Coordinates of C-alpha atoms and ligand atoms in Angstrom, one line a residue:
M1 CA 0.0 0.0 0.0
K2 CA 1.2 3.5 -0.8
P3 CA 2.0 5.2 2.5
G4 CA 0.0 8.2 3.6
K5 CA 1.6 11.5 4.5
V6 CA 2.4 13.0 7.9
Y7 CA 2.1 16.7 8.5
L8 CA 4.0 18.0 11.5
V9 CA 1.8 20.9 12.4
G10 CA 2.2 23.8 14.8
A11 CA -1.0 24.6 16.7
G12 CA 0.2 27.9 18.2
P13 CA 0.2 28.7 21.9
G14 CA -3.4 27.7 22.6
D15 CA -5.9 30.2 21.3
P16 CA -7.5 28.4 18.3
E17 CA -7.6 31.7 16.4
L18 CA -3.8 31.7 16.5
M19 CA -3.5 28.6 14.4
T20 CA -2.5 29.1 10.8
L21 CA -5.1 28.7 8.0
K22 CA -3.0 25.7 6.7
A23 CA -3.1 24.0 10.1
K24 CA -6.9 24.4 10.2
R25 CA -7.3 23.0 6.7
L26 CA -5.1 20.0 7.4
L27 CA -7.0 19.2 10.6
S28 CA -10.3 19.2 8.7
Q29 CA -8.8 16.9 6.1
A30 CA -6.9 14.5 8.3
D31 CA -7.8 10.9 9.0
V32 CA -5.8 10.7 12.2
I33 CA -4.7 13.4 14.6
L34 CA -2.0 12.8 17.2
F35 CA -1.8 15.6 19.7
D36 CA -0.2 16.4 23.0
R37 CA -1.5 17.9 26.2
L38 CA -0.1 21.3 25.6
L39 CA -3.1 22.1 23.4
S40 CA -6.0 24.0 24.9
P41 CA -9.1 21.8 24.6
E42 CA -10.8 24.2 22.2
T43 CA -8.3 23.5 19.5
L44 CA -9.9 20.1 18.8
S45 CA -13.5 21.2 18.9
G46 CA -15.5 20.0 16.0
L47 CA -13.1 17.2 15.1
E48 CA -14.9 14.4 17.0
N49 CA -15.4 12.4 13.8
K50 CA -11.6 11.9 13.4
E51 CA -9.3 9.4 15.0
L52 CA -7.9 11.5 17.8
I53 CA -5.0 10.1 19.7
D54 CA -3.7 11.9 22.9
V55 CA 0.0 11.1 23.0
G56 CA 0.4 13.9 25.5
K57 CA 3.2 14.0 28.1
S58 CA 4.0 16.0 31.1
A59 CA 7.3 16.2 32.9
S60 CA 6.5 13.4 35.4
H61 CA 4.0 11.3 33.6
H62 CA 4.5 9.9 30.1
K63 CA 1.5 8.8 28.2
L64 CA 3.4 7.5 25.2
T65 CA 7.2 7.5 25.0
Q66 CA 8.8 9.3 22.1
D67 CA 9.7 6.0 20.5
E68 CA 6.1 4.9 20.8
I69 CA 4.9 8.1 19.2
N70 CA 7.4 7.6 16.4
A71 CA 6.2 4.0 15.9
L72 CA 2.6 5.1 15.9
L73 CA 3.2 7.8 13.3
V74 CA 5.0 5.3 11.0
K75 CA 2.2 2.7 11.5
K76 CA -0.7 5.1 10.7
A77 CA 1.1 6.5 7.7
K78 CA 1.9 3.0 6.4
E79 CA -1.9 2.2 6.6
G80 CA -2.2 4.9 3.9
K81 CA -3.7 7.5 6.3
M82 CA -3.3 11.2 6.2
V83 CA -1.8 12.0 9.6
V84 CA -1.6 15.3 11.4
R85 CA 0.9 15.4 14.2
L86 CA -0.3 18.5 16.0
K87 CA 2.2 20.2 18.4
G88 CA 1.9 23.2 20.7
G89 CA 3.5 26.3 19.4
D90 CA 6.0 25.6 16.5
P91 CA 6.9 21.9 15.8
Y92 CA 10.6 22.6 15.5
L93 CA 11.2 24.6 18.6
F94 CA 11.7 22.2 21.5
G95 CA 8.9 20.1 19.9
R96 CA 11.0 17.1 18.7
G97 CA 9.5 17.7 15.3
G98 CA 12.8 17.4 13.6
E99 CA 13.4 14.0 15.2
E100 CA 10.0 12.7 14.0
A101 CA 10.6 14.1 10.5
L102 CA 13.9 12.2 10.3
I103 CA 12.4 8.9 11.4
L104 CA 9.5 9.2 8.9
L105 CA 11.9 10.1 6.1
A106 CA 14.1 7.1 6.9
E107 CA 10.9 4.9 6.5
E108 CA 10.3 6.7 3.2
I109 CA 7.1 8.3 4.4
P110 CA 6.4 11.7 3.0
V111 CA 6.5 14.5 5.6
E112 CA 5.6 18.2 5.6
V113 CA 6.2 20.6 8.3
V114 CA 3.8 23.4 9.0
P115 CA 5.2 26.2 11.2
G116 CA 3.2 27.5 14.1
V117 CA 3.2 30.6 16.3
T118 CA 5.7 29.8 19.0
S119 CA 4.8 30.3 22.7
A120 CA 8.4 31.5 23.2
I121 CA 7.4 34.8 21.5
A122 CA 3.6 34.8 21.7
A123 CA 3.2 34.0 25.4
P124 CA 5.2 37.1 26.5
E125 CA 3.6 39.1 23.7
L126 CA 0.1 38.3 24.8
A127 CA 1.0 39.4 28.3
G128 CA 2.3 42.7 27.1
I129 CA 6.0 41.8 26.8
P130 CA 7.7 42.3 23.4
V131 CA 10.7 40.0 23.3
T132 CA 12.8 42.8 21.6
H133 CA 12.3 46.5 21.8
R134 CA 14.2 49.3 20.1
G135 CA 16.4 51.1 22.6
I136 CA 16.1 48.3 25.2
T137 CA 17.1 45.0 23.7
S138 CA 18.1 43.8 20.3
S139 CA 18.7 40.1 21.0
L140 CA 16.7 37.2 22.2
T141 CA 17.9 33.9 23.6
I142 CA 15.6 30.9 23.9
V143 CA 16.6 28.0 26.1
T144 CA 15.1 24.9 27.6
G145 CA 14.9 24.9 31.4
H146 CA 14.4 21.2 31.6
E147 CA 17.2 19.4 29.9
D148 CA 17.4 15.7 29.3
P149 CA 19.6 14.3 32.1
G150 CA 22.8 13.0 30.7
K151 CA 22.6 15.1 27.6
D152 CA 25.9 15.5 26.0
S153 CA 25.8 19.3 25.6
P154 CA 24.5 20.8 28.8
L155 CA 23.5 24.4 28.9
D156 CA 26.3 26.8 29.7
W157 CA 24.5 29.0 32.3
S158 CA 27.7 31.0 32.9
A159 CA 27.6 32.1 29.2
I160 CA 23.9 32.7 29.3
A161 CA 24.1 34.8 32.4
K162 CA 26.6 37.1 30.6
L163 CA 24.4 37.7 27.6
G164 CA 22.5 40.9 27.5
G165 CA 19.1 41.1 25.9
T166 CA 16.1 39.0 26.6
L167 CA 16.2 35.4 27.8
V168 CA 13.2 33.1 27.4
V169 CA 13.2 29.8 29.3
L170 CA 10.8 27.1 28.2
M171 CA 9.9 24.0 30.1
G172 CA 11.2 25.6 33.3
V173 CA 8.4 25.3 35.9
S174 CA 9.7 22.3 37.8
R175 CA 13.3 23.5 37.8
L176 CA 12.6 27.2 38.2
D177 CA 14.6 27.7 41.4
K178 CA 17.6 25.8 40.0
N179 CA 17.6 27.8 36.7
V180 CA 17.1 31.2 38.4
G181 CA 19.7 30.2 41.0
A182 CA 22.2 29.3 38.3
L183 CA 21.7 32.7 36.5
I184 CA 22.2 34.6 39.8
S185 CA 25.2 32.6 40.9
E186 CA 26.8 33.1 37.4
G187 CA 26.6 36.8 37.9
K188 CA 23.2 38.0 36.6
S189 CA 21.9 40.8 38.8
P190 CA 19.0 39.7 41.1
D191 CA 17.4 43.0 40.2
T192 CA 16.9 42.0 36.6
P193 CA 13.2 42.2 35.7
A194 CA 11.7 38.7 35.3
A195 CA 8.2 37.4 34.6
I196 CA 6.4 34.2 34.2
V197 CA 3.6 33.8 31.7
E198 CA 1.4 30.8 32.5
K199 CA -0.9 29.4 29.8
G200 CA -0.3 32.3 27.4
G201 CA -3.2 32.6 25.0
W202 CA -5.4 30.3 27.0
P203 CA -8.6 31.6 28.7
E204 CA -6.8 31.2 32.1
Q205 CA -3.6 33.1 31.0
R206 CA -1.7 34.6 34.0
L207 CA 1.3 36.9 34.3
I208 CA 3.5 37.1 37.4
T209 CA 6.2 39.8 37.4
G210 CA 9.1 40.5 39.7
T211 CA 12.9 40.3 39.6
L212 CA 15.3 37.4 39.3
G213 CA 15.7 37.8 43.1
N214 CA 12.0 37.2 44.0
I215 CA 10.4 35.5 41.0
V216 CA 10.8 32.0 42.4
Q217 CA 9.0 33.0 45.6
K218 CA 6.3 34.7 43.7
A219 CA 5.8 31.8 41.4
K220 CA 5.4 29.4 44.4
G221 CA 2.9 31.8 46.0
A222 CA 0.9 31.9 42.8
K223 CA 1.1 28.1 42.4
V224 CA 2.3 28.4 38.8
E225 CA 1.6 25.3 36.7
P226 CA 2.9 24.3 33.2
P227 CA 2.8 25.3 30.5
A228 CA 4.6 28.5 31.5
I229 CA 7.6 30.4 30.4
L230 CA 10.1 32.6 32.2
V231 CA 11.1 35.8 30.6
V232 CA 14.2 37.7 31.9
G233 CA 15.3 41.2 30.8
E234 CA 14.3 44.9 30.8
V235 CA 11.5 44.3 28.3
V236 CA 9.5 42.8 31.1
N237 CA 8.9 46.4 32.4
L238 CA 6.9 47.2 29.2
T239 CA 4.1 45.1 30.4
E240 CA 2.9 47.8 32.7
K241 CA 2.0 49.9 29.7
L242 CA 1.3 47.3 27.0
A243 CA -0.8 44.9 29.1
Q244 CA -2.9 47.6 30.5
K245 CA -3.8 48.8 27.0
G246 CA -4.7 45.2 26.0
Q247 CA -6.9 44.8 29.0
K248 CA -8.8 48.1 28.4
A249 CA -9.7 46.8 25.0
R250 CA -11.4 43.9 26.7
N251 CA -14.8 44.5 28.3
A252 CA -13.8 45.6 31.7
Q253 CA -16.7 44.0 33.5
S254 CA -16.7 40.6 31.8
A255 CA -12.9 40.3 31.8
G256 CA -11.8 37.2 33.5
K257 CA -15.3 35.8 34.2
K258 CA -15.4 32.1 33.5
L259 CA -18.4 31.2 31.3
A260 CA -19.4 27.6 31.0
I261 CA -20.6 26.6 27.5
L262 CA -22.4 23.4 27.6
R263 CA -23.7 23.0 24.0
L264 CA -22.6 20.5 21.3
D265 CA -18.9 20.1 20.7
A266 CA -19.4 21.1 17.1
Q267 CA -20.8 24.5 18.1
A268 CA -18.3 25.1 21.0
A269 CA -15.6 26.7 19.0
E270 CA -17.8 29.4 17.5
S271 CA -19.6 30.1 20.8
S272 CA -16.3 30.3 22.6
R273 CA -15.0 32.8 20.1
L274 CA -18.1 35.0 20.6
A275 CA -17.8 34.8 24.4
R276 CA -14.1 35.7 24.2
E277 CA -14.8 38.7 21.9
S278 CA -17.0 40.0 24.7
G279 CA -14.2 39.5 27.2
F280 CA -15.4 36.4 28.9
D281 CA -13.2 33.4 29.5
P282 CA -15.1 30.5 27.9
V283 CA -14.9 26.9 29.4
C284 CA -16.2 24.4 26.9
A285 CA -17.8 21.4 28.4
P286 CA -20.3 19.7 26.0
A287 CA -23.2 18.2 28.0
I288 CA -24.9 16.8 24.9
A289 CA -24.1 14.9 21.7
L290 CA -26.3 14.1 18.7
E291 CA -27.2 10.6 17.4
K292 CA -28.5 10.5 13.9
K293 CA -31.8 8.6 13.4
P294 CA -32.3 6.5 10.3
L295 CA -34.6 8.4 7.9
P296 CA -38.0 6.8 7.4
E297 CA -38.2 5.0 4.1
D298 CA -41.2 7.0 2.9
I299 CA -39.5 10.4 3.8
L300 CA -39.5 11.6 0.2
S301 CA -43.2 11.0 -0.3
R302 CA -44.0 12.6 3.0
V303 CA -42.1 15.7 2.1
E304 CA -43.8 15.7 -1.3
A305 CA -47.2 15.6 0.4
S306 CA -46.5 18.6 2.5
D307 CA -46.9 22.3 1.6
C308 CA -44.3 23.5 4.0
V309 CA -41.1 22.1 5.6
V310 CA -39.9 23.3 9.0
F311 CA -36.4 23.1 10.3
T312 CA -35.9 23.9 14.0
S313 CA -32.1 23.7 14.2
A314 CA -29.0 24.1 12.1
N315 CA -28.2 20.5 13.2
G316 CA -31.3 19.3 11.4
V317 CA -30.2 21.1 8.3
D318 CA -26.7 19.5 8.5
I319 CA -28.2 16.1 8.8
A320 CA -30.6 16.6 5.9
S321 CA -27.8 18.0 3.8
N322 CA -26.1 14.5 3.8
N323 CA -29.1 13.1 1.9
P324 CA -29.0 14.4 -1.7
S325 CA -32.5 13.1 -2.7
L326 CA -34.0 14.7 0.4
L327 CA -32.3 17.9 -0.5
R328 CA -33.7 17.7 -4.0
S329 CA -37.2 17.1 -2.7
L330 CA -37.0 20.4 -0.7
K331 CA -36.4 22.5 -3.9
S332 CA -40.0 23.0 -4.7
K333 CA -41.1 23.5 -1.1
K334 CA -41.8 26.5 1.1
I335 CA -39.3 26.3 3.9
I336 CA -39.4 27.8 7.4
S337 CA -36.5 28.0 9.8
I338 CA -36.8 28.6 13.5
G339 CA -34.1 31.4 13.7
P340 CA -31.1 33.0 12.1
K341 CA -28.6 30.1 12.6
T342 CA -31.0 27.6 10.9
K343 CA -31.7 30.2 8.1
I344 CA -28.0 30.6 7.4
A345 CA -27.4 26.9 7.4
L346 CA -30.1 26.6 4.7
E347 CA -28.8 29.5 2.8
K348 CA -25.4 27.8 2.5
L349 CA -27.2 25.0 0.8
G350 CA -29.0 27.4 -1.6
F351 CA -32.4 27.4 0.1
S352 CA -34.2 30.6 1.2
S353 CA -36.5 30.3 4.2
S354 CA -38.7 32.5 6.3
T355 CA -38.3 32.9 10.1
P356 CA -40.9 33.7 12.8
E357 CA -40.7 37.0 14.6
E358 CA -39.8 35.2 17.8
Y359 CA -37.1 32.5 17.4
S360 CA -38.9 29.7 19.3
S361 CA -41.6 27.1 19.0
A362 CA -44.0 29.7 20.3
G363 CA -42.9 32.0 17.5
L364 CA -43.4 29.1 15.0
E365 CA -46.8 28.4 16.4
K366 CA -47.9 32.1 16.0
M367 CA -46.5 32.1 12.4
L368 CA -48.3 28.9 11.4
S369 CA -51.4 28.8 13.5
G370 CA -54.7 29.2 11.7
K371 CA -53.1 28.4 8.3
E372 CA -54.4 25.5 6.4
G373 CA -52.5 22.7 4.8
R374 CA -49.8 20.2 5.7
V375 CA -46.6 20.9 7.4
I376 CA -43.6 18.6 8.0
F377 CA -41.1 19.1 10.8
L378 CA -37.6 17.8 10.3
R379 CA -36.1 18.1 13.7
S380 CA -34.9 16.5 17.0
A381 CA -36.7 13.5 18.5
Q382 CA -37.0 15.6 21.7
G383 CA -38.5 18.6 19.9
N384 CA -41.3 20.5 21.7
Q385 CA -44.3 18.1 21.5
Y386 CA -46.9 20.8 22.3
L387 CA -46.1 22.6 19.1
A388 CA -47.3 19.7 16.9
K389 CA -50.3 19.1 19.1
D390 CA -51.4 22.8 19.2
L391 CA -50.9 23.2 15.4
R392 CA -53.1 20.1 14.9
K393 CA -55.7 21.6 17.1
S394 CA -55.6 24.8 15.1
G395 CA -56.5 22.7 12.0
M396 CA -53.2 22.0 10.3
Q397 CA -52.0 18.5 9.3
V398 CA -48.7 18.0 11.0
D399 CA -46.1 15.4 10.2
D400 CA -43.1 15.1 12.6
V401 CA -39.9 13.4 11.4
P402 CA -37.1 12.9 14.0
L403 CA -33.7 13.4 12.3
Y404 CA -31.7 13.0 15.4
E405 CA -31.8 12.3 19.1
V406 CA -30.0 14.4 21.7
K407 CA -28.1 12.2 24.2
A408 CA -25.6 12.7 27.1
S409 CA -22.2 13.6 25.7
G410 CA -20.1 11.3 27.9
D411 CA -17.4 14.0 27.5
K412 CA -14.6 14.2 30.0
R413 CA -14.7 18.0 29.9
L414 CA -18.2 17.9 31.4
D415 CA -16.9 15.8 34.3
D416 CA -14.0 18.2 34.9
L417 CA -16.4 21.1 34.9
I418 CA -18.7 19.4 37.4
L419 CA -15.8 18.8 39.7
K420 CA -14.7 22.4 39.5
A421 CA -18.2 23.9 39.2
D422 CA -17.5 26.4 42.0
E423 CA -14.9 28.1 39.8
I424 CA -17.5 29.0 37.1
D425 CA -18.9 32.5 37.2
I426 CA -21.6 32.1 34.6
F427 CA -23.5 29.0 33.3
A428 CA -24.9 29.5 29.7
F429 CA -27.7 27.1 28.9
T430 CA -28.5 26.9 25.2
S431 CA -31.2 24.2 25.4
S432 CA -33.3 22.3 28.0
T433 CA -31.3 19.2 27.2
T434 CA -28.0 20.8 28.2
A435 CA -29.5 21.6 31.6
R436 CA -31.0 18.1 32.0
Y437 CA -27.9 16.2 31.1
L438 CA -25.6 18.4 33.2
M439 CA -27.7 17.7 36.3
E440 CA -28.0 14.0 35.4
R441 CA -24.3 13.6 35.0
A442 CA -23.7 15.5 38.3
K443 CA -26.0 13.0 40.0
E444 CA -24.2 10.0 38.6
M445 CA -21.0 11.5 39.9
D446 CA -22.5 12.1 43.3
Q447 CA -21.8 15.9 42.9
E448 CA -25.4 17.2 42.6
G449 CA -25.2 19.1 45.9
Q450 CA -22.0 20.8 45.0
L451 CA -23.2 21.7 41.5
R452 CA -26.4 23.2 42.9
R453 CA -24.4 25.3 45.3
A454 CA -22.2 26.5 42.4
L455 CA -25.3 27.3 40.3
E456 CA -26.7 29.3 43.2
S457 CA -23.7 31.5 43.6
A458 CA -23.0 31.8 39.8
R459 CA -25.1 33.7 37.2
V460 CA -27.4 31.5 35.1
A461 CA -28.3 32.5 31.6
V462 CA -30.7 30.7 29.3
I463 CA -31.2 31.1 25.5
G464 CA -35.0 31.1 25.6
L465 CA -38.3 30.1 27.2
P466 CA -38.2 26.3 27.0
T467 CA -34.7 26.3 28.5
A468 CA -35.9 28.6 31.3
A469 CA -38.9 26.3 31.9
E470 CA -36.6 23.3 32.2
L471 CA -34.3 25.0 34.7
K472 CA -37.4 26.0 36.8
R473 CA -38.4 22.3 36.7
L474 CA -34.9 21.4 37.9
G475 CA -35.2 24.0 40.7
I476 CA -32.5 26.3 39.3
R477 CA -32.9 30.1 39.4
V478 CA -32.5 31.9 36.0
D479 CA -30.9 35.4 36.0
V480 CA -30.6 36.3 32.3
M481 CA -32.6 35.6 29.2
P482 CA -32.1 37.6 26.0
E483 CA -34.9 39.2 24.0
K484 CA -33.8 37.4 20.9
F485 CA -33.2 33.7 21.4
T486 CA -29.7 33.4 20.0
F487 CA -26.3 32.7 21.6
E488 CA -25.0 36.1 20.5
S489 CA -27.9 37.9 22.2
M490 CA -27.4 35.8 25.3
I491 CA -23.8 37.0 25.5
Q492 CA -24.8 40.6 24.9
A493 CA -27.5 40.3 27.6
L494 CA -24.9 38.9 30.0
R495 CA -22.5 41.8 29.2
S496 CA -25.1 44.5 29.7
T497 CA -26.6 43.2 32.9
Q498 CA -23.5 42.7 35.1
Ligands
SAH1 N1 7.0 23.9 20.4 C1 6.5 24.7 21.5 C2 7.3 24.5 22.8 C3 7.3 23.1 23.3 S1 8.2 23.0 24.8 C4 6.4 26.1 21.1 O1 6.9 26.5 20.1 O2 5.7 26.9 21.8 C5 7.0 23.1 26.0 C6 7.1 24.4 26.7 O3 6.7 25.5 25.9 C7 6.4 24.5 28.0 O4 7.0 23.9 29.0 C8 6.3 26.0 28.2 O5 7.5 26.5 28.7 C9 6.2 26.5 26.8 N2 4.8 26.8 26.4 C10 4.0 26.1 25.5 N3 2.8 26.6 25.4 C11 2.8 27.7 26.2 C12 1.8 28.6 26.6 N4 0.6 28.6 26.0 N5 2.1 29.5 27.5 C13 3.3 29.6 28.1 N6 4.3 28.7 27.8 C14 4.0 27.7 26.9

């Protein structure tokens, strides 16, 4: 068999928007993705249909050894697969990308490297520290703070301490005191400005500033965790001006507020971008997942017999779009979409549709009620049952085809969120099922009491009325509901009502 190809791809420092266009395209085309734990969870949102392999490693705990990773890359490529080896930052900067490329080439497997935004420059930058600055520094040295024991060319800390300019130390959290100690004992002034940037570009990014003399103490006090980098040099002082400016650009009130997004994984990336644009720190923890239902055999004749086809979600449109004959049968029909997202999904397929004034089942009912004829719903199996009943009462013939079922996600991120629920400032519920499955999972984990307490002290936002009704049924107070039932409006409502 002809071997596939391996792409060694840099994912950037963690913010999915800092990935290159090429990286994004390759991820969407890959058969297999091998990634490591440096990546922020959002980076892989929407790729759940790929073979995702976590080969991640931390300093003390290896999931797969480098040899095992190499062997896996070779194996997958030899199966003819298109493999993306996704690495934090840039693949060739302390990323062992070069080693992997050499091994693959020795096996005659085609390899291509795709550069990424390196954390060595981006993490300080995002915290307001330019690694070079005219008049202050014109050189930058990047070193690893965690060398392989027994390596043949150990770092020459004495030479490094004598260099002027900016020093960036990667992988240095566990050996911070040793590295800083070496710099000072080799003659670097303890008054040299120093900073630690933890999780640069992640929602939980933190900056700790000080001097070489006190940074170890400060890092201990702040309980710094990897990934983090140490920056040493006069440029650190610029953060006072540059970081402030960056922060002002964010929404002062929402800055730093953790907002839990519980919707489908496929929607998480876009929602999290919207939340971040408004200054919130999104935490994606999908509570639900979709399971496609087989289409009834007579679906085409049922659509044919209807005067009007109603879609109540973009998910429904996506599923219908996989069936060319169903799509063709919609061409001659009047189509109604429940709201703007569904409308856009239909527009992408070339269909125009009308929407009710209010983006909800109630809005649909108002729009359709009293009209004659036959309507067919293509929607979730758990769609609002009153809608069909009420429309029938008003004299319409209603056909209801379930395209998919909403089920519990089984996602580990939801479990993590439940365990750390008290850290969340805002819970954003985008459907009644997100609320139901969140509570059910918490019950299964024996964490219901803790979650309820967290919900009581957090702010709770819902997208619309049915979700509000479900929360009421679950005994959870609702603080915010937007006028228009969309995620964007919910975020705006949260921003304006703090
Ligand atoms: N190839 C990567 C670096 C891999 S070495 C790159 O180009 O960024 C791993 C080290 O990078 C971590 O120990 C940490 O020092 C640093 N690092 C990676 N991502 C980071 C981030 N988002 N914020 C701060 N440091 C990060």
